[in-house]
XYZ file of C-alpha atoms in Angstrom:
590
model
C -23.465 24.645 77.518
C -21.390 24.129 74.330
C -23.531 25.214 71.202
C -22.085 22.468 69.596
C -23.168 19.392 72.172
C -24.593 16.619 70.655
C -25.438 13.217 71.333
C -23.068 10.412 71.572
C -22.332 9.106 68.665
C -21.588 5.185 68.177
C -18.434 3.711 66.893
C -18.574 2.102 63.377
C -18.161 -1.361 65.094
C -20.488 -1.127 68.022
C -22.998 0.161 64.723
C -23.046 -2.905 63.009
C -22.910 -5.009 66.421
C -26.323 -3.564 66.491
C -27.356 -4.371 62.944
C -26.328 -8.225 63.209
C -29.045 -9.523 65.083
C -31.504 -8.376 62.719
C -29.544 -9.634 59.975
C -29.731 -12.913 61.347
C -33.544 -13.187 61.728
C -33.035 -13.073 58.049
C -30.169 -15.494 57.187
C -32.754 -17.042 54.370
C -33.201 -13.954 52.894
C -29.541 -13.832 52.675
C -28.801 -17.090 51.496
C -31.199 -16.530 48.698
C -29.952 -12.917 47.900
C -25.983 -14.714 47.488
C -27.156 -17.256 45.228
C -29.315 -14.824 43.109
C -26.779 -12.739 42.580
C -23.883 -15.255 41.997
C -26.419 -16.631 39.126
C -26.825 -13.065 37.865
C -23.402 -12.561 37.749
C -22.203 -15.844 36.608
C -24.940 -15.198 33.336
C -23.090 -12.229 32.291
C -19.678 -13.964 31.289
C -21.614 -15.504 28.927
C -21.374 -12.635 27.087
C -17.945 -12.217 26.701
C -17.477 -16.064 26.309
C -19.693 -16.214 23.097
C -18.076 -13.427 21.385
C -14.095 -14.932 22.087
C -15.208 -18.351 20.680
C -16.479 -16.271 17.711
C -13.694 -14.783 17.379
C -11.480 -18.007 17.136
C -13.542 -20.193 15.178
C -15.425 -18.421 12.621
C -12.170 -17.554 10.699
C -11.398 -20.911 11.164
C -14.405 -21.973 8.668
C -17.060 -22.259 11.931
C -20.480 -22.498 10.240
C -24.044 -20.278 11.209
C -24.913 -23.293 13.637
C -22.068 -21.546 15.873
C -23.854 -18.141 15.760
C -26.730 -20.315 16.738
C -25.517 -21.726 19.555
C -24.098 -18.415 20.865
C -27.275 -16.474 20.215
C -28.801 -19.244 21.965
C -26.859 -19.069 25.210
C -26.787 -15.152 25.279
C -30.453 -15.401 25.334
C -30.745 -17.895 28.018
C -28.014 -15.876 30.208
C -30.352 -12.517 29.763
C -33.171 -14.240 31.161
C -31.191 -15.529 34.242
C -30.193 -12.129 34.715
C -33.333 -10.986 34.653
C -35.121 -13.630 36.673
C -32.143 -13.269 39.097
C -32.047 -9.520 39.223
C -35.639 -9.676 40.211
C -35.287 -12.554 43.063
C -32.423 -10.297 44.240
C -34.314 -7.062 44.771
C -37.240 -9.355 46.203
C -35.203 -11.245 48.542
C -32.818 -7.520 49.416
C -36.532 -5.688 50.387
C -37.423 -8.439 53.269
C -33.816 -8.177 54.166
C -33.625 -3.903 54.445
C -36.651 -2.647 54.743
C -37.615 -4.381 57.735
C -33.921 -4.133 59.271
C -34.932 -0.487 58.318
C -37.811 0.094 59.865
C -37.072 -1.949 63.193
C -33.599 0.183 63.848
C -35.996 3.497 63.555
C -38.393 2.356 65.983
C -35.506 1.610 68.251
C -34.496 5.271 67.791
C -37.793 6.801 68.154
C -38.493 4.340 71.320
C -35.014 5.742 72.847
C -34.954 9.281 71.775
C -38.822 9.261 74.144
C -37.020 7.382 76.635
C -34.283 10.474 76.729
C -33.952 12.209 79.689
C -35.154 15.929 79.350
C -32.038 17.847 80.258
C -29.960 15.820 78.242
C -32.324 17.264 75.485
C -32.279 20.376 76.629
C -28.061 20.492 76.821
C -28.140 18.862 73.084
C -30.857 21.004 71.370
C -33.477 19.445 69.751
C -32.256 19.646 66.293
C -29.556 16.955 66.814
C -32.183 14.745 68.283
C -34.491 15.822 65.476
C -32.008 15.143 62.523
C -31.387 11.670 63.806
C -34.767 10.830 63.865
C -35.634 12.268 60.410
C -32.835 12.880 58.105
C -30.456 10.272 59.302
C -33.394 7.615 59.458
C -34.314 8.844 55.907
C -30.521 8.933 54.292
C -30.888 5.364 55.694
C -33.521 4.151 54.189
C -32.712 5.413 50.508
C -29.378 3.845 51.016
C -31.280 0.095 51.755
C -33.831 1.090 48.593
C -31.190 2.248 46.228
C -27.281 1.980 47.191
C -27.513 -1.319 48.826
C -28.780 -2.737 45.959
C -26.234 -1.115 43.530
C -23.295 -2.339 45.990
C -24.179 -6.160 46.804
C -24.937 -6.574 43.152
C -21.379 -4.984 42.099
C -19.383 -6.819 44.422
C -20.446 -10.271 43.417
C -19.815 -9.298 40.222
C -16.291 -7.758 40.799
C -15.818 -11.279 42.410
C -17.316 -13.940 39.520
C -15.517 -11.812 36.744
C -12.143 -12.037 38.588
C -12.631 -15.851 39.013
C -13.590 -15.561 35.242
C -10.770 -14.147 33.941
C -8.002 -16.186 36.035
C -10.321 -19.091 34.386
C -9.085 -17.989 30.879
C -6.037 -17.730 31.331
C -3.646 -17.934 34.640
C -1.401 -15.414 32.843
C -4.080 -13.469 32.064
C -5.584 -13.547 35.364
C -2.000 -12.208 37.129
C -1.878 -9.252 34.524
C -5.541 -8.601 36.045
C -3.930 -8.419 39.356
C -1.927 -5.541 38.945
C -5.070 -3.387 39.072
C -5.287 -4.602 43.096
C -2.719 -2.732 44.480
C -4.126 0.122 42.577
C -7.657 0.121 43.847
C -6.060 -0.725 47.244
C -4.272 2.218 47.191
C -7.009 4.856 45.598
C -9.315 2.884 49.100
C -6.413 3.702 51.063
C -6.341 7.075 49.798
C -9.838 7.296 50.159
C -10.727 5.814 53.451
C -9.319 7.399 56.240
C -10.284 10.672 54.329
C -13.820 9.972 54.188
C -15.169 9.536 57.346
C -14.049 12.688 59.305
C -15.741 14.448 56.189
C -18.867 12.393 56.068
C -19.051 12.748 59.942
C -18.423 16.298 59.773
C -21.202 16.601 56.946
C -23.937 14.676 58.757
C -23.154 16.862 61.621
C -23.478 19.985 60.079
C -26.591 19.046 58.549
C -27.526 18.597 62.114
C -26.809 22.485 63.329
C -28.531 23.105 60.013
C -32.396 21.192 61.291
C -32.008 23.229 64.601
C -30.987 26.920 62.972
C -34.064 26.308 61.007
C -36.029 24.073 63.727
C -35.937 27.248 66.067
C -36.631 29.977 63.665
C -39.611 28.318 62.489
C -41.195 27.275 65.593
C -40.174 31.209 66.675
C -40.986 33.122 64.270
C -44.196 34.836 65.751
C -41.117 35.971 68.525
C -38.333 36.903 65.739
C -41.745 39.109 64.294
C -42.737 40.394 67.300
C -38.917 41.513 67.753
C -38.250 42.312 63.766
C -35.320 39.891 64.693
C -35.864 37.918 62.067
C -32.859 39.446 59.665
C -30.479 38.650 62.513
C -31.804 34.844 62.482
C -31.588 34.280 59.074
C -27.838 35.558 59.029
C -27.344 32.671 61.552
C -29.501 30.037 59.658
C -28.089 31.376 56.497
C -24.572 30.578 58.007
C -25.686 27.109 59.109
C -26.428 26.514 55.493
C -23.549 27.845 54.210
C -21.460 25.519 56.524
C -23.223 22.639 55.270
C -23.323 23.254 51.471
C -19.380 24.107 51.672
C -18.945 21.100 53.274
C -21.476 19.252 50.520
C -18.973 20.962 47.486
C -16.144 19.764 49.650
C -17.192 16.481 49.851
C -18.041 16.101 45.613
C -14.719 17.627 45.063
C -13.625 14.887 47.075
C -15.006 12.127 45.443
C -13.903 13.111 42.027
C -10.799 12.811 43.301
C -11.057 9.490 44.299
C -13.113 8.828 40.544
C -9.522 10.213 38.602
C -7.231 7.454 40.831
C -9.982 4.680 39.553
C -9.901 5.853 36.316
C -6.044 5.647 36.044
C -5.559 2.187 37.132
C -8.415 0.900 34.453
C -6.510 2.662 32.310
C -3.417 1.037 33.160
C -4.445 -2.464 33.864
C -6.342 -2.787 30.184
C -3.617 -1.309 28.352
C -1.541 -3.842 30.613
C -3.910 -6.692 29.439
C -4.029 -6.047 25.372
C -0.187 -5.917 25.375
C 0.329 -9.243 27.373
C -2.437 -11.056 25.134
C -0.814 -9.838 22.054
C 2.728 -11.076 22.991
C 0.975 -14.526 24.322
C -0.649 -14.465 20.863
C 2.502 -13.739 19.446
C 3.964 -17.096 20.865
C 1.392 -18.709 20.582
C 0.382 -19.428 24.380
C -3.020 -18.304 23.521
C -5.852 -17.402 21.256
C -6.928 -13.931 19.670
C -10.599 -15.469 21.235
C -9.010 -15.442 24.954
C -7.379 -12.389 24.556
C -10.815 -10.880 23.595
C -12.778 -12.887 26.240
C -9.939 -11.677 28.901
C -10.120 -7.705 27.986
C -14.215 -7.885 27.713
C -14.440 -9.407 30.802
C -12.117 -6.794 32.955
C -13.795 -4.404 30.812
C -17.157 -5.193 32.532
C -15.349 -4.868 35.954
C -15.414 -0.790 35.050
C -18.829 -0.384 36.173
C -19.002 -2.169 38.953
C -15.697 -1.396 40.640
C -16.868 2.340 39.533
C -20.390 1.883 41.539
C -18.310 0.532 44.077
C -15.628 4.054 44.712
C -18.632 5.934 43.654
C -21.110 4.697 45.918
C -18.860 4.708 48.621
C -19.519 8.513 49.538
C -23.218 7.469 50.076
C -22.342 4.472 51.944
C -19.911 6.025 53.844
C -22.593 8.652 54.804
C -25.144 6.045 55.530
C -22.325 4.975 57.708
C -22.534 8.297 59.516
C -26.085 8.260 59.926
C -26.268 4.774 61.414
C -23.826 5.928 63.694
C -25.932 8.783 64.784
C -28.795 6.286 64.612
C -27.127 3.992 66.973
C -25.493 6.171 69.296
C -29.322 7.308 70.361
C -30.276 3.843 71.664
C -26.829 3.373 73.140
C -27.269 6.939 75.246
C -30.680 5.561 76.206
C -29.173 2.319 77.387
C -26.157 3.662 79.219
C -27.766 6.554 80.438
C -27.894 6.182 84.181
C -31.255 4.148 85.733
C -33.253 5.890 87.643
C -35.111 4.616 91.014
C -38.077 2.937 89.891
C -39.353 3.731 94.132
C -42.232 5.496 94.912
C -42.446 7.844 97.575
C -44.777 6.978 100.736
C -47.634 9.023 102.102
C -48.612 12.679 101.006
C -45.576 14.048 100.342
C -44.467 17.688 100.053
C -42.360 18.974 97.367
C -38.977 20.369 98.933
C -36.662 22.675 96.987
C -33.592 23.412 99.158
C -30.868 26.144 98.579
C -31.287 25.798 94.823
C -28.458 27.297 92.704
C -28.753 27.336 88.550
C -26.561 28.435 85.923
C -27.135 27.567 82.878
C -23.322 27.843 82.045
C -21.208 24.749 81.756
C -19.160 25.059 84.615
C -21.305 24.321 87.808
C -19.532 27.097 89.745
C -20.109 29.950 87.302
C -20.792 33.437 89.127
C -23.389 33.893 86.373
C -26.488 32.369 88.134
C -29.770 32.460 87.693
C -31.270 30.929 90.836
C -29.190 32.180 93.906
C -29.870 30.197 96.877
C -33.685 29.700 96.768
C -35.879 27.928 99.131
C -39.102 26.599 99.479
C -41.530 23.961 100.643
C -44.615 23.086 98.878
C -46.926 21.219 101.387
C -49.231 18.930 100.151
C -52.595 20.900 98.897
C -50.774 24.222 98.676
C -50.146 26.439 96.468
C -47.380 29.132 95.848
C -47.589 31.490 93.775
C -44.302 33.099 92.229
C -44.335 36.672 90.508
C -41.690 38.522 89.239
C -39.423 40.795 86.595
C -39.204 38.967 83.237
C -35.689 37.702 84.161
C -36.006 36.757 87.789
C -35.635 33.198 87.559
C -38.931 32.382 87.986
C -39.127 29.560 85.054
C -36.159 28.319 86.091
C -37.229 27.486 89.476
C -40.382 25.608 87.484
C -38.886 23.569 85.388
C -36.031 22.187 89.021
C -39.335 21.948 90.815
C -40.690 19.948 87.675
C -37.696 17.591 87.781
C -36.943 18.861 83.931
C -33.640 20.177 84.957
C -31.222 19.873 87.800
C -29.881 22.790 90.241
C -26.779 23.338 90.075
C -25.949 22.952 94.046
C -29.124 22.179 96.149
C -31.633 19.706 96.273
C -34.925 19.271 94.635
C -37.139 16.386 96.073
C -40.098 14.715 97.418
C -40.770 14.227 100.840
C -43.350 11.438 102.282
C -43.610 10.045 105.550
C -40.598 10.196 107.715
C -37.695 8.480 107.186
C -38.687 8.638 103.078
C -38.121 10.703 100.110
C -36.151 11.422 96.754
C -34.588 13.644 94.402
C -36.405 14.618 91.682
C -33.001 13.903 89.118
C -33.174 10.642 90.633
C -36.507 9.139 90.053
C -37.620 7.184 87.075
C -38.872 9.631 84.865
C -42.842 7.244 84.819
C -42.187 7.803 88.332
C -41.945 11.342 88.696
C -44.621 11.929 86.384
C -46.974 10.308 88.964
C -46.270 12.758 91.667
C -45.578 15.691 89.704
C -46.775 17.404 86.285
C -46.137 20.515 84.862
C -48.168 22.604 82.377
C -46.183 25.359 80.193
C -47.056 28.370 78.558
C -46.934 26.877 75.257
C -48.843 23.500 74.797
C -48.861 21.305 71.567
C -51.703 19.444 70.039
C -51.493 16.194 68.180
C -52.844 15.036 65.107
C -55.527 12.443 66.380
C -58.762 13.367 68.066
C -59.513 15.394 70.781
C -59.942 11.942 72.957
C -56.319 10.641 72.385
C -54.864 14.170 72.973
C -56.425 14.429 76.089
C -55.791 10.858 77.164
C -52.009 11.382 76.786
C -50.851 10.991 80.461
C -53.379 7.984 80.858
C -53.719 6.306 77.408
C -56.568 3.398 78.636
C -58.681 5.821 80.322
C -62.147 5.748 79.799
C -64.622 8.071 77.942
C -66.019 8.652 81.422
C -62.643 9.782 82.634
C -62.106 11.716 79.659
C -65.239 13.643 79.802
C -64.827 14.279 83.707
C -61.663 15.828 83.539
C -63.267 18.103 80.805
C -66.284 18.563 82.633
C -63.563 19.920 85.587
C -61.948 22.649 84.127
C -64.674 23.811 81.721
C -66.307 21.206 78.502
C -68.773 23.761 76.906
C -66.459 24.239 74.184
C -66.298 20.796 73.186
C -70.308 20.586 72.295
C -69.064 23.270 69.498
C -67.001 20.636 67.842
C -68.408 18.786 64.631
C -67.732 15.080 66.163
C -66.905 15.897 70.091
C -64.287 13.937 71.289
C -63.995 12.119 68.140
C -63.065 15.618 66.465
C -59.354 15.360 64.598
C -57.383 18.317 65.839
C -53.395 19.428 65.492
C -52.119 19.387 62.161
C -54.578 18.923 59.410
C -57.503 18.987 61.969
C -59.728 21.317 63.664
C -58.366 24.682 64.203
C -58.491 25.369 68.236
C -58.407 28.688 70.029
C -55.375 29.385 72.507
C -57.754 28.668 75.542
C -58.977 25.961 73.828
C -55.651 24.115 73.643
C -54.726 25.264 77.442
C -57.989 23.823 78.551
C -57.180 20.603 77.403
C -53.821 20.394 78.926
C -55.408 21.303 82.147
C -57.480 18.281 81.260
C -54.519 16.282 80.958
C -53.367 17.682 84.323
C -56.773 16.756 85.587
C -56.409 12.990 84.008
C -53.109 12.404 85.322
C -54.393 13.399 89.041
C -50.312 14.491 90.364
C -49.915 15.015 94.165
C -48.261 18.681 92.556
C -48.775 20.693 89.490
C -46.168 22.992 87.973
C -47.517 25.723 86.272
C -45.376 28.326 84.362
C -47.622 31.153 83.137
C -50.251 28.607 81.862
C -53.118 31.552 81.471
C -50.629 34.119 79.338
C -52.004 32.446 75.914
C -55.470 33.269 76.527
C -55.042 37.128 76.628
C -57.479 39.837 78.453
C -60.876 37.864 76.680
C -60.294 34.780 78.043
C -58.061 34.967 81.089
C -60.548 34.758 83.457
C -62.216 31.464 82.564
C -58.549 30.367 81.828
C -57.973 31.063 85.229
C -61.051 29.232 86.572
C -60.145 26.464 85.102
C -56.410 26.400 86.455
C -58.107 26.938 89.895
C -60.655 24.184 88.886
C -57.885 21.724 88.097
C -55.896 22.520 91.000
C -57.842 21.467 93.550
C -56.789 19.203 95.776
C -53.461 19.075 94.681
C -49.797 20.815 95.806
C -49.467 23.889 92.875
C -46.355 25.969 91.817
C -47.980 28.446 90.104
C -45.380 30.866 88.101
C -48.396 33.472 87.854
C -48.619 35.717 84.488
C -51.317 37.753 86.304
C -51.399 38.968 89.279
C -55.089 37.707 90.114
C -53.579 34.042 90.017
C -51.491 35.036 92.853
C -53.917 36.733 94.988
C -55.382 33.333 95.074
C -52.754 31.335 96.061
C -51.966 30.356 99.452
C -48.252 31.881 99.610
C -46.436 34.080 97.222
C -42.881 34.543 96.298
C -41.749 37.476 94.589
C -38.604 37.130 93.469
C -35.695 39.416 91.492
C -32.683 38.271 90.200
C -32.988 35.040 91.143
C -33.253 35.338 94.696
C -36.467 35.185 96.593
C -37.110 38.960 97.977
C -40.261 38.703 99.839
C -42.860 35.586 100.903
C -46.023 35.611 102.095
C -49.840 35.480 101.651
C -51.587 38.226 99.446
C -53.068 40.457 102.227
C -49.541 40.314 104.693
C -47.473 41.311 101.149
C -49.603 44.061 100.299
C -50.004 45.670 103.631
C -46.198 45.342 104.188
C -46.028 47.980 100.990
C -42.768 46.182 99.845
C -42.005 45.365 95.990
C -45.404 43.109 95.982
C -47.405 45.584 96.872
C -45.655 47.989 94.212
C -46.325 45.437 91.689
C -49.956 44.841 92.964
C -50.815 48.874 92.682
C -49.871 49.073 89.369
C -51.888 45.697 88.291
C -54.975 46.628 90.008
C -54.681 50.387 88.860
């Protein structure tokens, strides 16, 4: 699979097709934000007004009652603007936040509702840098751009209407700076996106370089690999700070093109007011008015080209944003049916490769088959290598074989594919329990109550009292004790115990087990290992044993090598056949 695979990303239009409907559950907020800001923006001509009508009349012999009057109305406009600034960011707040907050719980909701390979083909750092940094660049562009960019535009738009108000002349000369800005935006636009895209993107490979060597760092130690990983997350954030430099560089660009047609356009301005001055089509007063009013369209129209890099990479990041809940949506429904009777878990002439062409010669499964009835359990063992994860995480429904078939089998005449059943589902026939397990901050009760959250303290406590609860007593507030981050610190069998609980809770027909025990090393492996038996009972297991005593309990045994199956049997027949079982069984119990 492509290093570089990531999750669809939604077009700029079907983005804000999403927005709208939240925007409209807040059309008053809207109507009030318009005619806050119109008011604000209508208040600062005032400004320029008073000074032009100075500027006629006191040399015409104007007395102090005119400063008066002007001081007067400058006053009164400043505390429009004020009261309207601060309606405006009122009225903006219940329009973003909210609009916010509701599009990231859409995301989170659909990024759980992902399917698990799709995940696994992406990498979790795309998924991860959606969630987080593209919900965050977001949400400071609603707290502080946004703001910033509705209050500019209606001003660009009142001072225009301002100044063709002087004078029509006037107003035309103003003109000239359109097809200036229009070209500096067309300049600009096409330009941007690819880069912003590109930047968001990057700082996507960027979250998973340094997603992965965090969470494996105890490996990268273990290995002294870490100098080769931080070459490779040092090169991730090279990429994206050259691309950051690229992107400011760009911008500035853009800033010199505004700059030149302000220039321009008020040079343009003081030489047609003088000449209209000249004969006599205007006042010195209008003149003034005219250039101090396209002089306060600087800032703005500046906030405008030089917000646009942030908006145009809050653009990106909605995209992102968006495309997750449009994946979720279109990705294809699963069969909501349930499977009838006890059924067995088949896995048929299974072929893997993790490569993205399904007919790679570089397998790692190479026709395996077997047939889990229910109650039993099979035991695999093998080389690091072998395959034997693989064939978990098929027989788990996390991934899907390349050729073969992986499904469940009830009463005749019924059954499914595990890549075909809802993912709820699956989950009720089959559940799987990794080598590594994660804790969440809450209390021990919630973590444990994961697969079932209404069940009862009574359900709770018997599926601890199943695979071993003597631990918990030790705890300062029992199942009310916080644990994960921030909370009490657990041991490794500790944590495993209480995803056997969870196992235990969520009563599967079949439980996938993929060296479950290796945590606890040689002190606690065998109560580990009682407790795996403990919660197995009952139930169909695929055990992918990290000690050979697992397997001598199991009811069959594959070995396999290379991922093919080499040898199958019960403990006793395997060892007395002195094949590569019994090989590997010597030198465990030696």
């Amino acid at each position: 699979m492509s290093a570089h695979t990531t999750l669809t990303i939604a077009t700029r239009r079907r983005a804000f097709t999403r927005l709208a409907p939240l925007l409209r559950a807040r059309a008053g907020w809207i109507v009030l934000l318009v005619i806050a800001g119109l008011a604000n923006a209508g208040a600062g001509l005032v400004g320029p007004w008073a000074i032009g009508r100075l500027v006629d009349e006191l040399p015409a012999g104007a007395g102090e009652d005119l400063v008066w009057v002007c001081a007067i109305a400058v006053a009164v406009a400043g505390v429009v603007m004020s009261v309207g600034t601060w309606i405006g960011a009122w009225a903006l707040a219940h329009i973003a936040m909210p609009v916010v907050a509701e599009l990231r719980t859409q995301v989170v909701d659909s990024a759980m509702s992902l399917d698990s390979q799709r995940i696994e083909a992406t990498g979790t750092g795309d998924l991860v840098s959606r969630v987080a940094d593209d919900s965050r660049k977001i949400s400071e562009a609603a707290a502080q751009v946004l703001p910033l960019v509705v209050e500019s535009l209606l001003v660009v738009i009142v001072s225009a209407a301002g100044l063709a108000a002087i004078d029509w002349r006037l107003g035309i000369v103003g003109l000239v700076a359109l097809p200036m800005y229009w070209l500096t935006l067309r300049w600009y636009l096409p330009r941007s996106e690819p880069i912003y895209k590109e930047e968001r993107a990057a700082f996507g490979r960027r979250a998973g370089r340094l997603l992965g060597g965090l969470t494996g760092a105890q490996t990268l130690r273990a290995y002294r690999a870490e100098g080769g990983e931080m070459t490779r997350i040092d090169s991730a954030s090279g990429e994206a700070r050259d691309l950051s430099i690229h992107v400011f560089r760009f911008l500035t660009r853009a800033f010199g093109r505004n700059n030149r047609a302000e220039a321009v356009v008020l040079s343009l301005l003081l030489v047609a007011g003088f000449a209209l001055v000249l004969l006599g089509e205007t006042t010195a007063g209008a003149v003034t008015t005219a250039a101090l009013v396209f002089h306060r369209l600087f800032n703005p129209i500046g906030a405008l080209v030089g917000l646009f890099d942030q908006i145009q990479s809050a653009g990106a990041s909605l995209t992102r944003m968006v495309g997750v809940i449009d994946e979720a949506e279109t990705s294809p429904r699963r069969s909501t049916h349930t499977v009838s009777g006890a059924p067995s878990l088949v896995l048929e002439n299974l072929w893997f490769s993790y490569d993205e062409d399904p007919d790679s010669d570089n397998h790692v499964l190479t026709g395996v088959s077997v047939r889990i009835a229910p109650g039993e359990v099979v035991a695999v063992v093998g080389t690091t290598g072998a395959g034997k994860s693989t064939l978990a995480r098929i027989a788990a429904g996390l991934s899907a074989p390349s050729h073969g078939r992986a499904a469940l089998v009830g009463d005749p005449g019924t059954g499914a594919d595990l890549t075909g059943l809802d993912e709820a589902v699956l989950r009720d026939h089959i559940s799987m329990v990794a080598q590594e397990v994660h804790t969440f901050s809450g209390t021990l009760r919630e973590n444990i109550a994961l697969p079932v959250p209404g069940a009862s303290d009574a359900a709770i406590r018997s599926a601890l009292e199943t695979v071993g609860d003597d631990w918990v007593k030790t705890l300062p507030n029992g199942l009310d004790t916080d644990i994960g981050d921030g909370g009490t610190r657990l041991s490794a069998v500790q944590e495993q115990t209480i995803a056997l609980a969870r196992l235990v809770l969520a009563d599967p027909d079949f439980a996938i087990l993929d060296e479950a025990t290796a945590e606890a090393g040689s002190a606690g492996a065998h109560v580990l290992e009682a407790s795996a038996q403990a919660a197995l009972d009952g139930r169909g297991a695929l055990v992918v044993a990290h000690r050979l005593s697992q397997a001598e309990k199991a009811d069959r045994i594959l070995v396999m090598e290379h991922g093919r199956v080499i040898e199958e049997g019960p403990h006793a027949e395997l060892v007395a056949a002195e094949g590569a079982y019994a090989r590997l069984w010597e030198a465990w119990s030696g």
